[in-house]
Short mmCIF file of C-alpha atoms and ligand atoms in Angstrom, two decimals:
data_model
loop_
_atom_site.label_atom_id
_atom_site.label_comp_id
_atom_site.label_asym_id
_atom_site.label_seq_id
_atom_site.Cartn_x
_atom_site.Cartn_y
_atom_site.Cartn_z
CA MET P 304 158.02 77.60 87.94
CA THR P 305 161.20 78.34 89.89
CA LEU P 306 160.12 81.97 89.99
CA ALA P 307 156.67 81.13 91.33
CA VAL P 308 158.22 78.93 94.00
CA ARG P 309 160.75 81.54 95.05
CA ARG P 310 158.04 84.16 95.32
CA ALA P 311 155.95 81.89 97.50
CA GLY P 312 158.90 81.62 99.89
CA LEU P 313 158.67 77.86 100.31
CA SER P 314 161.17 75.54 101.99
CA PRO P 315 163.20 73.15 99.77
CA GLY P 316 160.96 70.26 100.88
CA ALA P 317 157.87 72.22 100.01
CA VAL P 318 159.48 73.18 96.71
CA PHE P 319 159.92 69.49 95.91
CA GLY P 320 156.29 68.78 96.88
CA TYR P 321 155.22 71.77 94.85
CA ALA P 322 157.18 70.52 91.82
CA LEU P 323 155.58 67.09 92.17
CA ALA P 324 152.12 68.60 92.47
CA ARG P 325 152.77 70.78 89.44
CA ALA P 326 154.07 67.79 87.49
CA ALA P 327 150.92 65.90 88.44
CA GLY P 328 148.87 68.81 87.16
CA ILE P 329 147.57 69.79 90.58
CA MET P 330 147.16 73.51 91.06
CA MET P 331 148.54 74.69 94.32
CA GLN P 332 147.80 78.15 95.45
CA ASP P 333 150.12 79.88 97.85
CA ASP P 334 149.37 83.31 99.04
CA ASP P 335 151.27 85.08 96.32
CA SER P 336 152.07 82.37 93.83
CA ILE P 337 149.59 83.64 91.24
CA LEU P 338 147.87 86.97 90.69
CA LEU P 339 144.58 86.81 88.82
CA LEU P 340 144.19 90.30 87.35
CA THR P 341 141.03 89.31 85.50
CA PRO P 342 137.29 90.00 85.77
CA GLY P 343 136.94 86.82 87.88
CA PRO P 344 137.43 84.36 89.30
CA LEU P 345 139.91 86.40 91.29
CA THR P 346 142.77 86.09 93.70
CA THR P 347 141.23 85.06 97.04
CA SER P 348 142.50 85.29 100.61
CA ALA P 349 143.93 82.33 102.51
CA GLY P 350 140.97 82.67 104.90
CA VAL P 351 138.42 82.26 102.09
CA ARG P 352 140.23 79.25 100.67
CA GLY P 353 140.58 77.80 104.16
CA ALA P 354 136.84 78.05 104.78
CA MET P 355 136.36 75.29 102.19
CA GLN P 356 138.16 72.65 104.26
CA GLN P 357 135.04 71.40 105.97
CA ASP P 358 132.19 69.09 104.96
CA TRP P 359 128.64 70.26 105.53
CA ALA P 360 125.30 68.44 105.73
CA SER P 361 123.29 70.50 103.27
CA ARG P 362 120.05 69.86 105.19
CA GLY P 363 121.63 70.48 108.59
CA GLY P 364 120.72 73.34 110.87
CA ASP P 365 124.26 74.73 110.80
CA PHE P 366 124.22 75.13 107.06
CA ALA P 367 120.73 76.68 107.12
CA ALA P 368 122.03 79.23 109.65
CA LEU P 369 125.06 79.93 107.47
CA THR P 370 122.83 80.42 104.41
CA ALA P 371 120.53 82.75 106.36
CA ARG P 372 123.54 84.81 107.49
CA VAL P 373 124.87 85.10 103.95
CA ARG P 374 121.46 86.11 102.56
CA LYS P 375 120.98 88.74 105.26
CA ARG P 376 124.44 90.25 104.83
CA ILE P 377 124.12 90.48 101.04
CA ALA P 378 120.70 92.12 101.34
CA GLN P 379 122.21 94.68 103.74
CA LEU P 380 125.05 95.43 101.31
CA ALA P 381 122.43 96.12 98.62
CA GLY P 382 120.65 98.61 100.86
CA ALA P 383 117.61 96.34 101.10
CA GLY P 384 115.14 97.17 103.83
CA ARG P 385 112.02 95.06 104.23
CA SER P 386 111.27 95.63 100.55
CA HIS P 387 113.95 93.38 99.03
CA VAL P 388 115.36 89.91 99.75
CA CYS P 389 118.47 88.05 98.66
CA VAL P 390 117.83 84.87 96.69
CA PRO P 391 121.01 82.87 96.05
CA ILE P 392 121.29 80.30 93.29
CA GLN P 393 123.86 77.63 92.42
CA GLY P 394 125.96 78.48 89.38
CA SER P 395 127.79 81.31 87.64
CA GLY P 396 126.72 84.93 87.48
CA THR P 397 124.97 84.38 84.17
CA THR P 398 122.85 81.67 85.79
CA ALA P 399 121.52 84.24 88.26
CA LEU P 400 120.86 86.77 85.48
CA GLU P 401 118.96 84.21 83.47
CA ALA P 402 117.01 83.09 86.56
CA THR P 403 116.13 86.69 87.44
CA ILE P 404 114.79 87.51 83.98
CA ALA P 405 113.02 84.13 83.78
CA THR P 406 111.33 84.77 87.13
CA LEU P 407 110.51 88.47 87.04
CA VAL P 408 109.59 89.06 83.40
CA PRO P 409 106.28 87.42 82.51
CA ARG P 410 105.69 86.00 79.02
CA THR P 411 103.57 89.07 78.32
CA GLY P 412 106.35 91.45 79.42
CA CYS P 413 108.92 93.23 77.28
CA VAL P 414 112.50 94.09 78.23
CA LEU P 415 114.46 97.08 76.98
CA VAL P 416 118.14 96.16 77.20
CA LEU P 417 120.66 99.02 77.35
CA ILE P 418 123.86 97.93 75.62
CA ASN P 419 127.38 99.37 75.65
CA GLY P 420 129.40 96.16 75.80
CA SER P 421 129.24 92.39 75.58
CA TYR P 422 127.46 91.86 78.92
CA GLY P 423 124.59 94.00 77.64
CA HIS P 424 124.46 91.78 74.56
CA ARG P 425 124.37 88.77 76.86
CA LEU P 426 121.30 90.14 78.68
CA HIS P 427 119.59 90.47 75.33
CA ALA P 428 120.58 86.91 74.39
CA ILE P 429 119.03 85.69 77.65
CA CYS P 430 115.72 87.42 76.84
CA ARG P 431 115.68 85.92 73.35
CA ARG P 432 116.44 82.42 74.60
CA LEU P 433 113.72 82.69 77.25
CA ALA P 434 111.34 83.93 74.54
CA ARG P 435 110.79 87.19 76.40
CA PRO P 436 110.06 90.04 73.99
CA ALA P 437 113.04 92.41 74.04
CA MET P 438 114.26 95.62 72.44
CA THR P 439 117.68 97.21 72.60
CA LEU P 440 119.20 100.66 72.75
CA GLU P 441 122.91 100.62 71.96
CA TRP P 442 125.82 103.01 72.50
CA PRO P 443 129.48 102.70 71.51
CA GLU P 444 131.63 100.78 74.01
CA ASN P 445 133.43 103.90 75.21
CA THR P 446 130.16 105.82 75.80
CA VAL P 447 127.67 105.57 78.67
CA PRO P 448 123.92 105.08 78.08
CA VAL P 449 122.11 108.42 77.98
CA ALA P 450 119.16 108.59 80.41
CA ARG P 451 117.37 111.19 78.26
CA GLN P 452 117.37 108.81 75.28
CA VAL P 453 116.09 105.98 77.49
CA ALA P 454 113.26 108.21 78.69
CA ALA P 455 112.28 109.11 75.11
CA PHE P 456 112.37 105.46 74.05
CA LEU P 457 110.18 104.42 76.99
CA ASP P 458 107.76 107.20 76.06
CA ALA P 459 107.48 105.86 72.54
CA HIS P 460 107.15 102.19 73.55
CA GLY P 461 104.40 101.63 76.10
CA GLU P 462 104.78 97.84 75.78
CA ILE P 463 108.12 97.86 77.62
CA SER P 464 107.69 96.52 81.15
CA HIS P 465 111.33 96.21 82.28
CA VAL P 466 114.66 97.88 81.59
CA ALA P 467 117.89 95.89 82.00
CA VAL P 468 121.27 97.59 82.41
CA VAL P 469 124.82 96.66 83.40
CA HIS P 470 126.26 98.75 86.26
CA CYS P 471 129.97 98.38 85.48
CA GLU P 472 130.27 97.07 81.90
CA THR P 473 133.22 94.75 82.43
CA THR P 474 133.92 94.60 78.69
CA THR P 475 135.72 97.93 78.99
CA GLY P 476 135.46 98.78 82.72
CA ILE P 477 133.10 101.69 82.03
CA LEU P 478 130.87 102.93 84.87
CA ASN P 479 127.28 103.35 83.69
CA PRO P 480 125.16 106.12 85.30
CA LEU P 481 122.84 103.87 87.27
CA ASP P 482 121.16 106.65 89.29
CA LYS P 483 120.15 108.65 86.23
CA ILE P 484 118.85 105.60 84.39
CA ALA P 485 116.93 104.38 87.44
CA ALA P 486 115.32 107.79 87.78
CA VAL P 487 113.92 107.84 84.23
CA VAL P 488 112.82 104.20 84.44
CA ALA P 489 110.94 104.89 87.68
CA ALA P 490 109.44 108.11 86.28
CA ALA P 491 108.11 106.11 83.32
CA GLY P 492 106.59 103.54 85.69
CA ARG P 493 108.77 100.66 84.44
CA ARG P 494 110.91 98.21 86.41
CA LEU P 495 114.70 98.08 86.48
CA ILE P 496 116.92 94.98 86.50
CA VAL P 497 120.60 95.66 87.21
CA ASP P 498 123.51 93.41 86.29
CA ALA P 499 125.74 94.48 89.20
CA MET P 500 128.02 91.48 88.71
CA SER P 501 131.35 93.29 88.67
CA SER P 502 130.42 96.16 91.01
CA PHE P 503 128.54 94.56 93.91
CA GLY P 504 130.40 94.97 97.19
CA ALA P 505 132.77 97.62 95.81
CA LEU P 506 130.46 100.32 94.42
CA GLU P 507 127.52 101.60 96.43
CA LEU P 508 124.14 100.22 95.44
CA ASP P 509 120.80 101.00 97.04
CA VAL P 510 118.07 98.76 95.67
CA SER P 511 115.24 100.44 97.56
CA GLY P 512 116.48 103.98 96.96
CA LEU P 513 117.25 103.63 93.24
CA PRO P 514 114.74 101.94 92.99
CA CYS P 515 115.34 98.64 91.26
CA GLU P 516 113.43 95.43 90.99
CA ALA P 517 116.52 93.26 91.14
CA ALA P 518 120.29 93.59 91.38
CA VAL P 519 122.28 90.53 90.39
CA SER P 520 125.83 89.51 91.25
CA SER P 521 128.02 86.51 92.11
CA ALA P 522 130.36 85.36 94.86
CA ASN P 523 133.57 85.52 92.89
CA LYS P 524 133.92 89.16 91.91
CA CYS P 525 134.17 92.09 94.34
CA LEU P 526 132.97 90.01 97.28
CA GLU P 527 136.16 87.96 96.76
CA GLY P 528 134.57 84.55 97.26
CA VAL P 529 135.07 81.57 94.97
CA PRO P 530 132.96 80.71 91.90
CA GLY P 531 129.88 78.50 92.12
CA VAL P 532 127.16 80.61 93.68
CA ALA P 533 125.40 83.79 92.55
CA PHE P 534 122.44 85.79 93.81
CA ALA P 535 119.78 88.37 93.11
CA VAL P 536 118.56 90.97 95.60
CA MET P 537 114.93 91.21 94.55
CA SER P 538 111.76 93.08 95.34
CA ARG P 539 109.70 90.97 97.73
CA LYS P 540 106.48 92.19 96.15
CA SER P 541 107.55 91.31 92.61
CA LEU P 542 108.82 87.92 93.73
CA ALA P 543 105.51 87.16 95.41
CA ALA P 544 103.71 87.99 92.16
CA ALA P 545 106.11 85.92 90.02
CA SER P 546 104.78 82.44 90.75
CA GLY P 547 104.76 80.33 87.58
CA ASN P 548 106.64 82.84 85.42
CA ALA P 549 109.86 80.86 85.06
CA PRO P 550 109.87 78.37 82.20
CA SER P 551 112.51 76.33 84.03
CA LEU P 552 112.44 74.44 87.32
CA THR P 553 116.00 75.18 88.43
CA LEU P 554 115.93 78.82 87.36
CA ASP P 555 112.73 79.64 89.26
CA LEU P 556 113.78 82.18 91.89
CA HIS P 557 110.22 82.47 93.18
CA ASP P 558 110.28 78.80 94.17
CA GLN P 559 113.86 79.11 95.38
CA TRP P 560 112.81 82.02 97.63
CA ARG P 561 109.75 80.18 98.96
CA ALA P 562 111.96 77.24 99.94
CA PHE P 563 114.36 79.50 101.86
CA GLU P 564 111.47 81.21 103.61
CA LYS P 565 109.80 77.89 104.48
CA ASN P 566 112.65 75.99 106.13
CA GLY P 567 115.89 77.82 105.35
CA GLN P 568 116.94 75.13 102.89
CA TRP P 569 118.09 75.09 99.30
CA ARG P 570 115.76 73.26 96.92
CA PHE P 571 118.59 71.33 95.26
CA THR P 572 122.13 70.44 96.34
CA PRO P 573 123.93 73.67 97.24
CA PRO P 574 127.66 74.15 96.62
CA THR P 575 128.26 73.90 100.38
CA GLN P 576 131.97 74.75 100.45
CA VAL P 577 131.45 77.64 98.04
CA VAL P 578 128.71 79.11 100.27
CA ALA P 579 130.95 78.64 103.33
CA ALA P 580 133.72 80.49 101.48
CA LEU P 581 131.26 83.29 100.64
CA ASP P 582 130.29 83.51 104.33
CA GLN P 583 133.98 83.95 105.20
CA ALA P 584 134.46 86.44 102.33
CA LEU P 585 131.56 88.52 103.67
CA LYS P 586 133.12 88.53 107.15
CA GLU P 587 136.41 89.73 105.66
CA HIS P 588 134.51 92.37 103.65
CA ALA P 589 132.94 93.68 106.87
CA ARG P 590 136.26 93.53 108.73
CA GLU P 591 137.90 95.56 105.98
CA GLY P 592 135.29 98.30 106.45
CA GLY P 593 132.54 97.34 104.03
CA ILE P 594 131.85 98.81 100.62
CA ALA P 595 133.64 102.13 101.19
CA ALA P 596 136.88 100.45 102.25
CA ARG P 597 136.77 97.95 99.42
CA ARG P 598 136.11 100.70 96.92
CA ALA P 599 139.04 102.70 98.30
CA ARG P 600 141.43 99.72 98.02
CA TYR P 601 140.33 99.02 94.44
CA ALA P 602 140.54 102.71 93.54
CA LYS P 603 144.13 102.78 94.78
CA ASN P 604 144.90 99.60 92.82
CA CYS P 605 143.38 101.25 89.74
CA ARG P 606 145.33 104.51 90.14
CA THR P 607 148.58 102.60 90.70
CA LEU P 608 147.90 100.46 87.63
CA VAL P 609 146.97 103.30 85.28
CA ARG P 610 149.89 105.48 86.40
CA GLY P 611 152.37 102.62 86.06
CA MET P 612 151.08 101.45 82.68
CA LYS P 613 151.15 104.99 81.33
CA ALA P 614 154.76 105.30 82.50
CA LEU P 615 155.53 102.14 80.51
CA GLY P 616 153.92 103.70 77.43
CA PHE P 617 150.47 102.05 77.46
CA GLU P 618 147.31 104.03 76.86
CA PRO P 619 144.02 103.41 78.74
CA TYR P 620 141.04 102.98 76.40
CA LEU P 621 138.59 105.00 78.52
CA PRO P 622 138.83 108.55 79.81
CA ALA P 623 139.38 108.57 83.60
CA ARG P 624 135.99 110.25 84.19
CA ILE P 625 133.99 107.15 83.15
CA GLN P 626 136.50 104.52 84.31
CA ALA P 627 135.23 102.33 87.18
CA PRO P 628 137.92 101.12 89.63
CA ILE P 629 137.22 97.50 88.64
CA ILE P 630 139.07 96.63 85.45
CA VAL P 631 141.08 98.76 83.01
CA THR P 632 141.24 98.31 79.24
CA PHE P 633 144.51 99.28 77.54
CA ARG P 634 145.00 99.75 73.83
CA GLN P 635 147.44 97.37 72.20
CA PRO P 636 150.61 99.28 71.41
CA ALA P 637 151.28 99.96 67.76
CA ASN P 638 154.87 98.64 68.13
CA ARG P 639 155.25 95.72 65.69
CA ARG P 640 157.25 93.63 68.15
CA PHE P 641 154.34 93.65 70.61
CA ARG P 642 152.33 90.48 70.18
CA PHE P 643 149.57 90.08 72.72
CA GLU P 644 149.66 86.25 72.86
CA ARG P 645 153.37 86.30 73.70
CA PHE P 646 152.90 89.13 76.22
CA TYR P 647 150.11 87.15 77.88
CA ASP P 648 152.12 83.90 77.97
CA LEU P 649 155.28 85.52 79.35
CA LEU P 650 153.25 87.21 82.11
CA ALA P 651 151.39 83.98 82.93
CA GLU P 652 154.72 82.11 83.19
CA ARG P 653 155.67 84.62 85.86
CA GLY P 654 152.40 84.20 87.76
CA ILE P 655 150.55 87.27 86.46
CA VAL P 656 147.31 86.49 84.65
CA ILE P 657 145.69 89.31 82.66
CA TYR P 658 142.70 89.20 80.30
CA PRO P 659 142.37 89.54 76.55
CA GLY P 660 140.23 92.37 75.19
CA LYS P 661 136.69 91.74 74.05
CA LEU P 662 136.13 94.99 72.24
CA THR P 663 134.49 94.91 68.85
CA LYS P 664 136.60 97.79 67.52
CA ALA P 665 139.94 98.73 69.15
CA ASP P 666 142.60 96.01 69.74
CA SER P 667 143.02 95.90 73.48
CA PHE P 668 143.63 93.89 76.62
CA ARG P 669 142.38 94.21 80.17
CA ILE P 670 143.92 94.21 83.62
CA GLY P 671 141.73 93.82 86.70
CA CYS P 672 142.04 95.86 89.91
CA ILE P 673 139.82 93.60 92.02
CA GLY P 674 140.35 90.56 94.24
CA ALA P 675 142.34 90.04 97.42
CA ILE P 676 145.20 92.20 96.18
CA ASP P 677 146.58 95.62 97.09
CA SER P 678 148.63 98.31 95.38
CA GLY P 679 151.84 96.43 96.35
CA ASP P 680 150.64 93.50 94.21
CA ILE P 681 149.87 95.91 91.36
CA ARG P 682 153.40 97.35 91.64
CA ARG P 683 154.81 93.81 91.53
CA ALA P 684 152.74 93.13 88.39
CA LEU P 685 154.01 96.36 86.82
CA GLY P 686 157.59 95.27 87.50
CA VAL P 687 156.91 91.94 85.76
CA ILE P 688 155.26 93.74 82.83
CA ALA P 689 158.36 95.94 82.45
CA ASP P 690 160.58 92.81 82.45
CA VAL P 691 158.38 91.10 79.86
CA LEU P 692 158.52 94.15 77.56
CA ASP P 693 162.32 93.99 77.84
CA ASP P 694 162.26 90.28 76.98
CA MET P 695 160.11 91.06 73.94
CA LYS P 696 162.50 93.88 73.04
CA VAL P 697 159.53 96.22 72.94
CA LYS P 698 160.32 99.79 73.79
CA LEU P 699 157.21 101.94 73.95
CA ALA P 700 157.93 105.54 73.21
CA GLY P 701 154.68 106.65 74.72
CA PRO P 702 150.97 106.25 74.14
CA ALA P 703 150.18 104.53 70.84
CA PRO P 704 148.55 106.76 68.21
C1 PLP Q 405 131.38 88.48 85.06
C2 PLP Q 405 130.19 89.13 84.56
C3 PLP Q 405 129.04 88.42 84.15
C4 PLP Q 405 128.99 86.94 84.01
O1 PLP Q 405 129.38 86.19 85.06
P1 PLP Q 405 129.70 84.64 84.89
O2 PLP Q 405 130.02 84.26 86.29
O3 PLP Q 405 130.88 84.51 83.94
O4 PLP Q 405 128.51 83.95 84.37
C5 PLP Q 405 127.92 89.14 83.80
N1 PLP Q 405 127.92 90.47 83.78
C6 PLP Q 405 129.00 91.18 84.12
C7 PLP Q 405 128.93 92.68 84.07
C8 PLP Q 405 130.18 90.55 84.52
O5 PLP Q 405 131.25 91.27 84.86
#
């Protein structure tokens, strides 16, 4: 705790208040007191956190205007022209994925889910739970889906109406070839649903150009908002034809859309402060220079991270060519003194939060490059990682075998 306080540069009085708050179990977040190097929720800016200090009447005109602004800006970021609209929904990213599949895939449809990680498996689980017929094509976690194989599968299975794919598979940080997959899906006359959760706002996406039926993401990843609201940028035409598809009242994005179009209001209580924070996060995204600038900052974070970790003797799981600048998976070192739980705890004590691996095969852990952080923060994290290795008396000779 002393370390966290020192880093935050607080006065002795504030330190005392901070200690009291900590003792009372209240999380206080100072600008650099904690670094969330995870797949989300992420480190946010003081501006985004500050935007939550106000109460809003959810049915008031001001909040309707704010919602309209957020919807419009997100649609623009997705490259939506008149053809697509942004439909936000209360909840986590998975809520929006489930709502999108529930709304767009009719009971008579069939979804082909492309899988190369746990988020692909989750899309399949959603289809099964919604009782939507589904098939899967699976690749190893360190391999991208092959468009040619997707095309052949679609050829052989005329019953498939939709294809679902993850843009950046956050399980490993792999970048899937969205353009190539979209091209074969369109050529086969099927519809594409993209889980763009961990890429939206940082990697270019063009829903009308791809084309795709829906791209889904949430506030608390590359847009750098806080958790509690997610959204789908959806084809207007498909939405209009999707009345009555959803087997759930709250997950019905057709009805949700109609409500927004009718009077600008949310059907059910919106997370007002979370939406206000997203509005601020979108302003900061634009001020930074939009998608290109955000991508460049994350790419620099990623390069700094990979270079520094390699210098410490860690080995990235993926080849650089298919690594997205979002989150990096590292193999666990073979050194017997290296125990991940202890590594994680010692880092967390010093204000650096990383993420355990989720891989089915290789033992690994993950470090995120996204959030309101820059390469200076990554260098600080690398310094702490070096200290923790010293504490653990782990000396890595070089990449593990
Ligand atoms: C984070 C993430 C999700 C799930 O988001 P939740 O907010 O945890 O529900 C889905 N897909 C991908 C690719 C993700 O990175």
